[in-house]
PDB file of C-alpha atoms in Angstrom:
ATOM      1  CA  MET A 245       0.000   0.000   0.000  1.00 40.00           C
ATOM      2  CA  GLU A 246       1.275   3.475  -0.772  1.00 41.00           C
ATOM      3  CA  ALA A 247       1.599   5.926   2.088  1.00 41.00           C
ATOM      4  CA  GLY A 248      -1.661   7.884   2.366  1.00 40.00           C
ATOM      5  CA  ASN A 249      -4.567   7.900  -0.036  1.00 40.00           C
ATOM      6  CA  LEU A 250      -4.087   8.326  -3.763  1.00 38.00           C
ATOM      7  CA  LEU A 251      -6.235  11.200  -4.965  1.00 38.00           C
ATOM      8  CA  GLY A 252      -5.983  10.303  -8.617  1.00 39.00           C
ATOM      9  CA  PHE A 253      -4.036  11.433 -11.607  1.00 36.00           C
ATOM     10  CA  ILE A 254      -3.487  15.019 -12.657  1.00 38.00           C
ATOM     11  CA  PRO A 255      -1.508  16.378 -15.639  1.00 40.00           C
ATOM     12  CA  LEU A 256       1.313  18.677 -14.782  1.00 41.00           C
ATOM     13  CA  SER A 257       0.171  21.141 -17.392  1.00 39.00           C
ATOM     14  CA  GLN A 258      -2.746  22.074 -15.089  1.00 42.00           C
ATOM     15  CA  PRO A 259      -2.510  23.290 -11.476  1.00 40.00           C
ATOM     16  CA  PRO A 260      -3.348  20.534  -8.998  1.00 41.00           C
ATOM     17  CA  GLN A 261      -6.742  20.728  -7.308  1.00 40.00           C
ATOM     18  CA  ARG A 262      -6.482  21.130  -3.560  1.00 37.00           C
ATOM     19  CA  LEU A 263      -9.017  21.093  -0.752  1.00 34.00           C
ATOM     20  CA  VAL A 264      -6.722  22.813   1.728  1.00 36.00           C
ATOM     21  CA  HIS A 265      -6.078  26.525   1.235  1.00 35.00           C
ATOM     22  CA  SER A 266      -4.252  27.288   4.455  1.00 35.00           C
ATOM     23  CA  ARG A 267      -0.759  28.706   4.090  1.00 34.00           C
ATOM     24  CA  ARG A 268       0.345  26.761   7.132  1.00 36.00           C
ATOM     25  CA  LEU A 269       0.181  22.957   6.944  1.00 36.00           C
ATOM     26  CA  SER A 270       0.871  20.655   9.866  1.00 39.00           C
ATOM     27  CA  SER A 271       0.851  17.345   8.013  1.00 40.00           C
ATOM     28  CA  PHE A 272       0.571  15.769   4.595  1.00 39.00           C
ATOM     29  CA  PRO A 273      -2.017  12.978   4.740  1.00 41.00           C
ATOM     30  CA  SER A 274      -2.063  12.035   1.079  1.00 47.00           C
ATOM     31  CA  PHE A 275      -0.208  11.937  -2.204  1.00 52.00           C
ATOM     32  CA  VAL A 276      -1.000  12.795  -5.786  1.00 50.00           C
ATOM     33  CA  THR A 277       0.400  10.398  -8.362  1.00 48.00           C
ATOM     34  CA  VAL A 278       1.572  12.309 -11.414  1.00 44.00           C
ATOM     35  CA  LYS A 279       2.176  10.503 -14.693  1.00 40.00           C
ATOM     36  CA  ALA A 280       2.536  13.443 -17.035  1.00 37.00           C
ATOM     37  CA  SER A 281       5.917  14.526 -18.300  1.00 38.00           C
ATOM     38  CA  ILE A 282       7.562  17.216 -16.206  1.00 37.00           C
ATOM     39  CA  SER A 283       8.612  19.040 -19.332  1.00 39.00           C
ATOM     40  CA  SER A 284       4.956  19.653 -20.161  1.00 38.00           C
ATOM     41  CA  GLN A 285       4.856  22.315 -17.490  1.00 43.00           C
ATOM     42  CA  GLY A 286       6.204  24.774 -20.042  1.00 44.00           C
ATOM     43  CA  GLY A 287       7.081  28.178 -18.732  1.00 45.00           C
ATOM     44  CA  SER A 288       4.815  28.056 -15.656  1.00 48.00           C
ATOM     45  CA  GLY A 289       7.437  26.513 -13.383  1.00 50.00           C
ATOM     46  CA  TYR A 290      10.447  28.051 -11.740  1.00 48.00           C
ATOM     47  CA  ARG A 291      13.297  28.651 -14.153  1.00 57.00           C
ATOM     48  CA  GLY A 292      16.607  29.182 -12.433  1.00 57.00           C
ATOM     49  CA  PRO A 293      20.280  28.841 -13.359  1.00 59.00           C
ATOM     50  CA  LYS A 294      21.794  25.412 -13.885  1.00 59.00           C
ATOM     51  CA  PRO A 295      25.393  24.358 -13.277  1.00 60.00           C
ATOM     52  CA  ARG A 296      27.746  24.173 -16.216  1.00 65.00           C
ATOM     53  CA  ARG A 297      29.652  21.055 -17.100  1.00 66.00           C
ATOM     54  CA  GLU A 298      33.438  21.028 -16.870  1.00 74.00           C
ATOM     55  CA  LEU A 299      34.241  21.160 -20.573  1.00 80.00           C
ATOM     56  CA  ILE A 300      37.946  20.312 -20.293  1.00 82.00           C
ATOM     57  CA  ALA A 301      37.296  17.335 -17.995  1.00 79.00           C
ATOM     58  CA  ASP A 302      34.550  16.067 -20.311  1.00 80.00           C
ATOM     59  CA  TRP A 303      36.810  16.372 -23.364  1.00 83.00           C
ATOM     60  CA  VAL A 304      39.635  14.497 -21.623  1.00 79.00           C
ATOM     61  CA  SER A 305      37.293  11.685 -20.547  1.00 77.00           C
ATOM     62  CA  LYS A 306      35.922  11.330 -24.087  1.00 83.00           C
ATOM     63  CA  ASN A 307      39.415  11.302 -25.659  1.00 85.00           C
ATOM     64  CA  ASP A 308      41.184   9.141 -23.111  1.00 82.00           C
ATOM     65  CA  ASP A 309      43.356   7.207 -25.595  1.00 84.00           C
ATOM     66  CA  LEU A 310      44.569  10.375 -27.310  1.00 88.00           C
ATOM     67  CA  VAL A 311      45.456  12.081 -24.021  1.00 88.00           C
ATOM     68  CA  ARG A 312      47.368   9.020 -22.795  1.00 88.00           C
ATOM     69  CA  SER A 313      49.333   8.814 -26.052  1.00 89.00           C
ATOM     70  CA  LEU A 314      50.120  12.519 -26.148  1.00 90.00           C
ATOM     71  CA  PRO A 315      53.449  12.287 -24.195  1.00 91.00           C
ATOM     72  CA  ILE A 316      54.701   9.693 -26.710  1.00 92.00           C
ATOM     73  CA  TYR A 317      53.968  12.006 -29.630  1.00 92.00           C
ATOM     74  CA  VAL A 318      55.589  14.945 -27.875  1.00 91.00           C
ATOM     75  CA  GLY A 319      58.688  12.907 -26.982  1.00 90.00           C
ATOM     76  CA  GLY A 320      59.000  11.499 -30.510  1.00 91.00           C
ATOM     77  CA  LEU A 321      58.709  14.932 -32.107  1.00 92.00           C
ATOM     78  CA  SER A 322      61.325  16.261 -29.657  1.00 89.00           C
ATOM     79  CA  LEU A 323      63.792  13.538 -30.695  1.00 87.00           C
ATOM     80  CA  LEU A 324      63.241  14.303 -34.364  1.00 90.00           C
ATOM     81  CA  ALA A 325      63.685  18.033 -33.702  1.00 88.00           C
ATOM     82  CA  VAL A 326      67.040  17.445 -31.961  1.00 84.00           C
ATOM     83  CA  LEU A 327      68.328  15.245 -34.799  1.00 83.00           C
ATOM     84  CA  PHE A 328      67.173  17.749 -37.412  1.00 85.00           C
ATOM     85  CA  ASN A 329      68.815  20.595 -35.504  1.00 82.00           C
ATOM     86  CA  ARG A 330      72.190  18.824 -35.321  1.00 79.00           C
ATOM     87  CA  THR A 331      71.990  17.882 -38.987  1.00 81.00           C
ATOM     88  CA  ALA A 332      71.015  21.352 -40.185  1.00 81.00           C
ATOM     89  CA  SER A 333      73.561  23.157 -38.003  1.00 76.00           C
ATOM     90  CA  GLY A 334      76.463  21.011 -39.216  1.00 71.00           C
ATOM     91  CA  ILE A 335      77.437  19.852 -35.725  1.00 68.00           C
ATOM     92  CA  ALA A 336      79.236  16.535 -35.523  1.00 64.00           C
ATOM     93  CA  PRO A 337      76.948  13.692 -34.483  1.00 61.00           C
ATOM     94  CA  VAL A 338      79.385  12.686 -31.715  1.00 62.00           C
ATOM     95  CA  ALA A 339      78.565  14.441 -28.424  1.00 58.00           C
ATOM     96  CA  ASP A 340      81.267  16.793 -27.219  1.00 62.00           C
ATOM     97  CA  ALA A 341      81.177  17.616 -23.525  1.00 58.00           C
ATOM     98  CA  SER A 342      82.946  20.936 -24.143  1.00 65.00           C
ATOM     99  CA  SER A 343      80.186  22.081 -26.523  1.00 72.00           C
ATOM    100  CA  SER A 344      77.228  23.945 -25.040  1.00 76.00           C
ATOM    101  CA  GLN A 345      75.066  22.776 -27.955  1.00 76.00           C
ATOM    102  CA  SER A 346      75.865  19.134 -27.190  1.00 76.00           C
ATOM    103  CA  ARG A 347      74.973  19.596 -23.527  1.00 78.00           C
ATOM    104  CA  ALA A 348      71.649  21.211 -24.492  1.00 81.00           C
ATOM    105  CA  ASP A 349      70.918  18.402 -26.930  1.00 80.00           C
ATOM    106  CA  LEU A 350      71.619  15.761 -24.261  1.00 82.00           C
ATOM    107  CA  LEU A 351      69.240  17.498 -21.866  1.00 85.00           C
ATOM    108  CA  THR A 352      66.560  17.658 -24.575  1.00 86.00           C
ATOM    109  CA  LEU A 353      67.057  13.972 -25.390  1.00 86.00           C
ATOM    110  CA  GLY A 354      66.608  13.084 -21.708  1.00 88.00           C
ATOM    111  CA  LEU A 355      63.364  15.044 -21.494  1.00 90.00           C
ATOM    112  CA  ALA A 356      62.099  13.490 -24.743  1.00 89.00           C
ATOM    113  CA  VAL A 357      62.804   9.961 -23.513  1.00 90.00           C
ATOM    114  CA  THR A 358      61.105  10.774 -20.205  1.00 92.00           C
ATOM    115  CA  ASN A 359      58.012  11.901 -22.113  1.00 91.00           C
ATOM    116  CA  ILE A 360      57.961   8.683 -24.143  1.00 91.00           C
ATOM    117  CA  LEU A 361      58.310   6.510 -21.037  1.00 92.00           C
ATOM    118  CA  ASN A 362      55.596   8.491 -19.281  1.00 91.00           C
ATOM    119  CA  GLY A 363      53.245   7.932 -22.202  1.00 90.00           C
ATOM    120  CA  LEU A 364      53.954   4.193 -22.148  1.00 90.00           C
ATOM    121  CA  VAL A 365      53.124   4.086 -18.426  1.00 90.00           C
ATOM    122  CA  TRP A 366      49.850   5.955 -19.023  1.00 87.00           C
ATOM    123  CA  LEU A 367      48.895   3.461 -21.731  1.00 87.00           C
ATOM    124  CA  SER A 368      49.735   0.420 -19.617  1.00 86.00           C
ATOM    125  CA  ILE A 369      47.902   1.549 -16.467  1.00 83.00           C
ATOM    126  CA  ARG A 370      44.219   2.241 -17.004  1.00 78.00           C
ATOM    127  CA  PRO A 371      41.528   2.787 -14.407  1.00 74.00           C
ATOM    128  CA  LYS A 372      38.519   0.525 -14.344  1.00 75.00           C
ATOM    129  CA  THR A 373      35.917   1.707 -16.822  1.00 75.00           C
ATOM    130  CA  ILE A 374      32.843   3.125 -15.103  1.00 80.00           C
ATOM    131  CA  SER A 375      29.715   3.015 -17.211  1.00 86.00           C
ATOM    132  CA  VAL A 376      26.144   4.123 -16.724  1.00 92.00           C
ATOM    133  CA  VAL A 377      23.903   1.420 -15.216  1.00 93.00           C
ATOM    134  CA  ASN A 378      20.211   1.830 -15.876  1.00 93.00           C
ATOM    135  CA  PRO A 379      18.151   1.471 -12.674  1.00 93.00           C
ATOM    136  CA  ASN A 380      15.870  -1.537 -12.466  1.00 93.00           C
ATOM    137  CA  GLY A 381      12.486  -0.357 -11.241  1.00 93.00           C
ATOM    138  CA  VAL A 382       9.329   1.508 -12.143  1.00 95.00           C
ATOM    139  CA  GLU A 383       8.794   5.187 -12.779  1.00 94.00           C
ATOM    140  CA  CYS A 384       7.124   6.917  -9.880  1.00 92.00           C
ATOM    141  CA  GLN A 385       5.992  10.531  -9.657  1.00 93.00           C
ATOM    142  CA  ARG A 386       4.231  11.321  -6.385  1.00 94.00           C
ATOM    143  CA  ILE A 387       3.775  14.682  -4.736  1.00 94.00           C
ATOM    144  CA  ALA A 388       1.977  15.475  -1.496  1.00 92.00           C
ATOM    145  CA  SER A 389      -1.503  16.592  -2.556  1.00 88.00           C
ATOM    146  CA  ASN A 390      -2.097  19.575  -0.294  1.00 87.00           C
ATOM    147  CA  LEU A 391       1.005  21.596  -1.112  1.00 92.00           C
ATOM    148  CA  PRO A 392       0.635  25.109  -2.560  1.00 93.00           C
ATOM    149  CA  ASP A 393       1.251  25.621  -6.258  1.00 93.00           C
ATOM    150  CA  PHE A 394       4.532  27.456  -5.793  1.00 93.00           C
ATOM    151  CA  VAL A 395       5.931  24.648  -3.635  1.00 94.00           C
ATOM    152  CA  ILE A 396       4.969  21.998  -6.201  1.00 94.00           C
ATOM    153  CA  SER A 397       6.579  24.117  -8.906  1.00 94.00           C
ATOM    154  CA  GLU A 398       9.754  24.397  -6.827  1.00 94.00           C
ATOM    155  CA  LEU A 399       9.917  20.635  -6.220  1.00 95.00           C
ATOM    156  CA  LEU A 400       9.458  19.851  -9.895  1.00 95.00           C
ATOM    157  CA  TRP A 401      12.083  22.431 -10.837  1.00 94.00           C
ATOM    158  CA  ALA A 402      14.545  20.725  -8.492  1.00 95.00           C
ATOM    159  CA  TRP A 403      13.871  17.342 -10.085  1.00 96.00           C
ATOM    160  CA  ASP A 404      14.048  18.745 -13.611  1.00 94.00           C
ATOM    161  CA  SER A 405      17.374  20.438 -12.880  1.00 93.00           C
ATOM    162  CA  LEU A 406      18.974  17.425 -11.202  1.00 95.00           C
ATOM    163  CA  SER A 407      17.833  14.873 -13.788  1.00 94.00           C
ATOM    164  CA  ASP A 408      18.936  17.061 -16.709  1.00 93.00           C
ATOM    165  CA  VAL A 409      22.355  18.124 -15.436  1.00 91.00           C
ATOM    166  CA  THR A 410      23.549  15.272 -13.198  1.00 94.00           C
ATOM    167  CA  CYS A 411      23.322  11.479 -13.159  1.00 95.00           C
ATOM    168  CA  CYS A 412      20.300  11.689 -10.844  1.00 96.00           C
ATOM    169  CA  ARG A 413      17.577   9.111 -11.613  1.00 96.00           C
ATOM    170  CA  SER A 414      15.672   9.068  -8.308  1.00 97.00           C
ATOM    171  CA  LEU A 415      14.675  11.802  -5.878  1.00 97.00           C
ATOM    172  CA  VAL A 416      12.967  11.455  -2.512  1.00 97.00           C
ATOM    173  CA  ILE A 417      12.322  14.376  -0.174  1.00 97.00           C
ATOM    174  CA  VAL A 418      11.261  13.802   3.425  1.00 96.00           C
ATOM    175  CA  TYR A 419      10.382  16.908   5.415  1.00 96.00           C
ATOM    176  CA  ASP A 420       8.924  17.316   8.888  1.00 92.00           C
ATOM    177  CA  GLY A 421       8.480  13.557   9.185  1.00 92.00           C
ATOM    178  CA  LYS A 422       6.486  13.238   5.942  1.00 93.00           C
ATOM    179  CA  CYS A 423       7.477  12.142   2.445  1.00 95.00           C
ATOM    180  CA  ILE A 424       6.432  15.060   0.246  1.00 96.00           C
ATOM    181  CA  LEU A 425       8.098  13.938  -2.994  1.00 96.00           C
ATOM    182  CA  GLN A 426       9.032  10.629  -4.592  1.00 96.00           C
ATOM    183  CA  ILE A 427       9.895  10.957  -8.253  1.00 96.00           C
ATOM    184  CA  GLY A 428      11.959   9.205 -10.878  1.00 96.00           C
ATOM    185  CA  PHE A 429      12.735   5.499 -10.692  1.00 96.00           C
ATOM    186  CA  ALA A 430      11.685   3.512  -7.637  1.00 96.00           C
ATOM    187  CA  ALA A 431      11.817  -0.121  -6.557  1.00 95.00           C
ATOM    188  CA  ALA A 432       8.906  -2.222  -7.788  1.00 93.00           C
ATOM    189  CA  SER A 433       6.472  -3.567  -5.215  1.00 89.00           C
ATOM    190  CA  SER A 434       6.663  -7.316  -4.615  1.00 86.00           C
ATOM    191  CA  SER A 435       2.857  -7.590  -4.547  1.00 85.00           C
ATOM    192  CA  ASN A 436       2.293  -5.524  -7.686  1.00 82.00           C
ATOM    193  CA  GLY A 437       5.190  -5.163 -10.075  1.00 75.00           C
ATOM    194  CA  SER A 438       3.716  -2.080 -11.724  1.00 84.00           C
ATOM    195  CA  GLU A 439       3.496  -0.156  -8.448  1.00 90.00           C
ATOM    196  CA  ALA A 440       6.415   1.553  -6.726  1.00 93.00           C
ATOM    197  CA  VAL A 441       7.504   0.842  -3.175  1.00 93.00           C
ATOM    198  CA  ALA A 442       6.307   3.668  -0.939  1.00 92.00           C
ATOM    199  CA  VAL A 443       8.727   5.427   1.399  1.00 94.00           C
ATOM    200  CA  ASP A 444       8.344   4.255   4.997  1.00 94.00           C
ATOM    201  CA  THR A 445       9.278   7.504   6.703  1.00 94.00           C
ATOM    202  CA  ASN A 446       9.250   6.022  10.210  1.00 93.00           C
ATOM    203  CA  LYS A 447      11.871   3.395   9.379  1.00 94.00           C
ATOM    204  CA  LEU A 448      13.885   5.868   7.327  1.00 95.00           C
ATOM    205  CA  ILE A 449      14.000   8.446  10.131  1.00 94.00           C
ATOM    206  CA  GLU A 450      15.074   5.809  12.655  1.00 93.00           C
ATOM    207  CA  GLY A 451      17.892   4.585  10.395  1.00 93.00           C
ATOM    208  CA  SER A 452      21.550   5.461  10.791  1.00 93.00           C
ATOM    209  CA  LEU A 453      21.825   7.138   7.386  1.00 94.00           C
ATOM    210  CA  TYR A 454      19.089   9.668   8.135  1.00 94.00           C
ATOM    211  CA  GLN A 455      20.242  10.321  11.671  1.00 93.00           C
ATOM    212  CA  GLY A 456      23.881  10.628  10.609  1.00 93.00           C
ATOM    213  CA  ALA A 457      23.075  13.125   7.860  1.00 93.00           C
ATOM    214  CA  LEU A 458      21.029  15.339  10.191  1.00 92.00           C
ATOM    215  CA  LYS A 459      23.587  15.119  12.980  1.00 93.00           C
ATOM    216  CA  SER A 460      26.456  16.119  10.701  1.00 92.00           C
ATOM    217  CA  ALA A 461      24.334  18.867   9.087  1.00 91.00           C
ATOM    218  CA  SER A 462      26.348  18.359   5.912  1.00 93.00           C
ATOM    219  CA  GLN A 463      25.978  16.465   2.677  1.00 95.00           C
ATOM    220  CA  SER A 464      26.786  12.745   2.719  1.00 95.00           C
ATOM    221  CA  TYR A 465      27.961  11.197  -0.554  1.00 96.00           C
ATOM    222  CA  LEU A 466      27.828   7.418  -0.968  1.00 95.00           C
ATOM    223  CA  ALA A 467      29.900   7.266  -4.151  1.00 94.00           C
ATOM    224  CA  ASN A 468      29.577   3.476  -4.507  1.00 94.00           C
ATOM    225  CA  LEU A 469      26.349   2.405  -2.845  1.00 94.00           C
ATOM    226  CA  SER A 470      27.095  -1.312  -3.081  1.00 91.00           C
ATOM    227  CA  LEU A 471      29.967  -0.910  -0.590  1.00 91.00           C
ATOM    228  CA  TYR A 472      27.766   0.560   2.151  1.00 90.00           C
ATOM    229  CA  PRO A 473      25.733  -1.759   4.405  1.00 87.00           C
ATOM    230  CA  GLY A 474      23.357   1.137   5.083  1.00 85.00           C
ATOM    231  CA  LYS A 475      21.856   0.711   1.619  1.00 89.00           C
ATOM    232  CA  SER A 476      19.304  -1.642   3.220  1.00 91.00           C
ATOM    233  CA  GLU A 477      17.745   1.464   4.779  1.00 94.00           C
ATOM    234  CA  LEU A 478      16.796   2.680   1.295  1.00 95.00           C
ATOM    235  CA  PRO A 479      14.534  -0.124  -0.018  1.00 94.00           C
ATOM    236  CA  PHE A 480      12.464   2.342  -2.051  1.00 95.00           C
ATOM    237  CA  LEU A 481      15.382   3.085  -4.403  1.00 96.00           C
ATOM    238  CA  PRO A 482      15.542   0.923  -7.544  1.00 95.00           C
ATOM    239  CA  SER A 483      18.008  -1.910  -7.768  1.00 93.00           C
ATOM    240  CA  TYR A 484      21.290  -1.113  -9.514  1.00 94.00           C
ATOM    241  CA  THR A 485      21.346   2.374  -7.998  1.00 96.00           C
ATOM    242  CA  GLN A 486      25.051   3.172  -8.138  1.00 95.00           C
ATOM    243  CA  ALA A 487      25.506   6.273  -5.994  1.00 96.00           C
ATOM    244  CA  VAL A 488      23.442   8.214  -3.462  1.00 97.00           C
ATOM    245  CA  ILE A 489      23.646  11.717  -2.041  1.00 97.00           C
ATOM    246  CA  LEU A 490      21.978  12.478   1.289  1.00 97.00           C
ATOM    247  CA  GLN A 491      21.352  16.218   1.457  1.00 97.00           C
ATOM    248  CA  PRO A 492      20.015  17.528   4.802  1.00 96.00           C
ATOM    249  CA  LEU A 493      17.298  20.173   4.633  1.00 95.00           C
ATOM    250  CA  ALA A 494      18.297  22.095   7.760  1.00 91.00           C
ATOM    251  CA  ASP A 495      17.232  19.949  10.737  1.00 90.00           C
ATOM    252  CA  LYS A 496      13.732  19.133   9.463  1.00 92.00           C
ATOM    253  CA  GLY A 497      14.268  16.778   6.561  1.00 94.00           C
ATOM    254  CA  ILE A 498      16.465  15.240   3.933  1.00 96.00           C
ATOM    255  CA  ALA A 499      16.708  14.894   0.166  1.00 97.00           C
ATOM    256  CA  ILE A 500      17.810  11.485  -1.116  1.00 97.00           C
ATOM    257  CA  ILE A 501      19.267  11.549  -4.622  1.00 97.00           C
ATOM    258  CA  GLY A 502      20.035   8.312  -6.444  1.00 96.00           C
ATOM    259  CA  GLY A 503      22.414   8.187  -9.416  1.00 96.00           C
ATOM    260  CA  ASP A 504      23.103   5.693 -12.196  1.00 95.00           C
ATOM    261  CA  THR A 505      26.914   5.947 -12.188  1.00 94.00           C
ATOM    262  CA  ILE A 506      29.537   5.097  -9.572  1.00 94.00           C
ATOM    263  CA  ARG A 507      31.184   8.358  -8.484  1.00 92.00           C
ATOM    264  CA  GLY A 508      28.945  10.033 -11.056  1.00 93.00           C
ATOM    265  CA  PHE A 509      28.303  13.190  -9.035  1.00 95.00           C
ATOM    266  CA  THR A 510      31.143  15.652  -9.558  1.00 92.00           C
ATOM    267  CA  SER A 511      32.258  18.233  -7.027  1.00 93.00           C
ATOM    268  CA  SER A 512      30.292  20.904  -8.893  1.00 93.00           C
ATOM    269  CA  ASP A 513      27.219  18.647  -8.813  1.00 94.00           C
ATOM    270  CA  GLN A 514      27.566  18.243  -5.052  1.00 95.00           C
ATOM    271  CA  ALA A 515      27.892  21.992  -4.545  1.00 94.00           C
ATOM    272  CA  TRP A 516      24.848  22.590  -6.758  1.00 93.00           C
ATOM    273  CA  ILE A 517      22.808  20.019  -4.797  1.00 96.00           C
ATOM    274  CA  THR A 518      23.750  21.755  -1.550  1.00 95.00           C
ATOM    275  CA  LEU A 519      22.388  25.047  -2.896  1.00 95.00           C
ATOM    276  CA  ILE A 520      19.219  23.348  -4.115  1.00 95.00           C
ATOM    277  CA  GLY A 521      18.748  21.838  -0.645  1.00 95.00           C
ATOM    278  CA  GLU A 522      19.037  25.254   0.977  1.00 94.00           C
ATOM    279  CA  LYS A 523      16.524  26.714  -1.475  1.00 94.00           C
ATOM    280  CA  LEU A 524      14.039  23.890  -0.916  1.00 95.00           C
ATOM    281  CA  ASP A 525      14.338  24.247   2.850  1.00 94.00           C
ATOM    282  CA  ALA A 526      13.656  27.987   2.605  1.00 94.00           C
ATOM    283  CA  THR A 527      10.554  27.307   0.480  1.00 94.00           C
ATOM    284  CA  LEU A 528       9.176  24.448   2.601  1.00 94.00           C
ATOM    285  CA  THR A 529       9.661  26.389   5.810  1.00 93.00           C
ATOM    286  CA  LYS A 530       7.049  28.909   4.602  1.00 90.00           C
ATOM    287  CA  VAL A 531       4.262  26.321   4.529  1.00 89.00           C
ATOM    288  CA  ILE A 532       5.256  23.687   7.072  1.00 79.00           C
TER     289      ILE A 532
END
């Protein structure tokens, strides 16, 4: 059973119908299941800045073989340049210790050979290839039903930004003891394979991951989720989730972000998620 009562399906292109109009909400008794595409919201949602990718790092990762071979090319060209220089200048091919040109050529040859050896080492030692692993689960888009329009817009903006820019494939937000957002991929229910596993907030809050994140008041990054025994506290995430970020929302909640790549969240991604967490906390504090 999903937490709370399902109030039906609503398209994101229309504002959700609500029965509660109070600006101050003490609890969230139900969820709205949303199956429309988030992009259909058009220009009605919040549109803020998004982090930029590291272009140089992306180019290096996409041209790994060329970058590793580059020292060999540089060293080889240096050797040819030294030989051409000695031939064109008419210097005897035998090194003469009393000649400044010979000493410079020997130093250049040493640097060229060092470059070649360095390139050979780079080619022989390669890190393990990390590829994207598609999560195994069902798509789930649930939002607490009695949230104001501007809060729903803010939550969907956060998901849209994270899923577009980072390797995020799952997002769960628990605030004030209630799950107000579960979106993206989720684990399939054992009783009904087409339904997603609901977030058990009581068990989650009692777990060490939640308590540790709130106590530290700082972001916790599980770069390789399979190595952490605490992953059993996140049964609602789809199988094959590779990495997880636990972002505290002040001392009242947490955002759980699941990724599809081991160590897939870069340092700029983590900083961006921290700012998003602060913004969400400031928005949720107005209504909770």
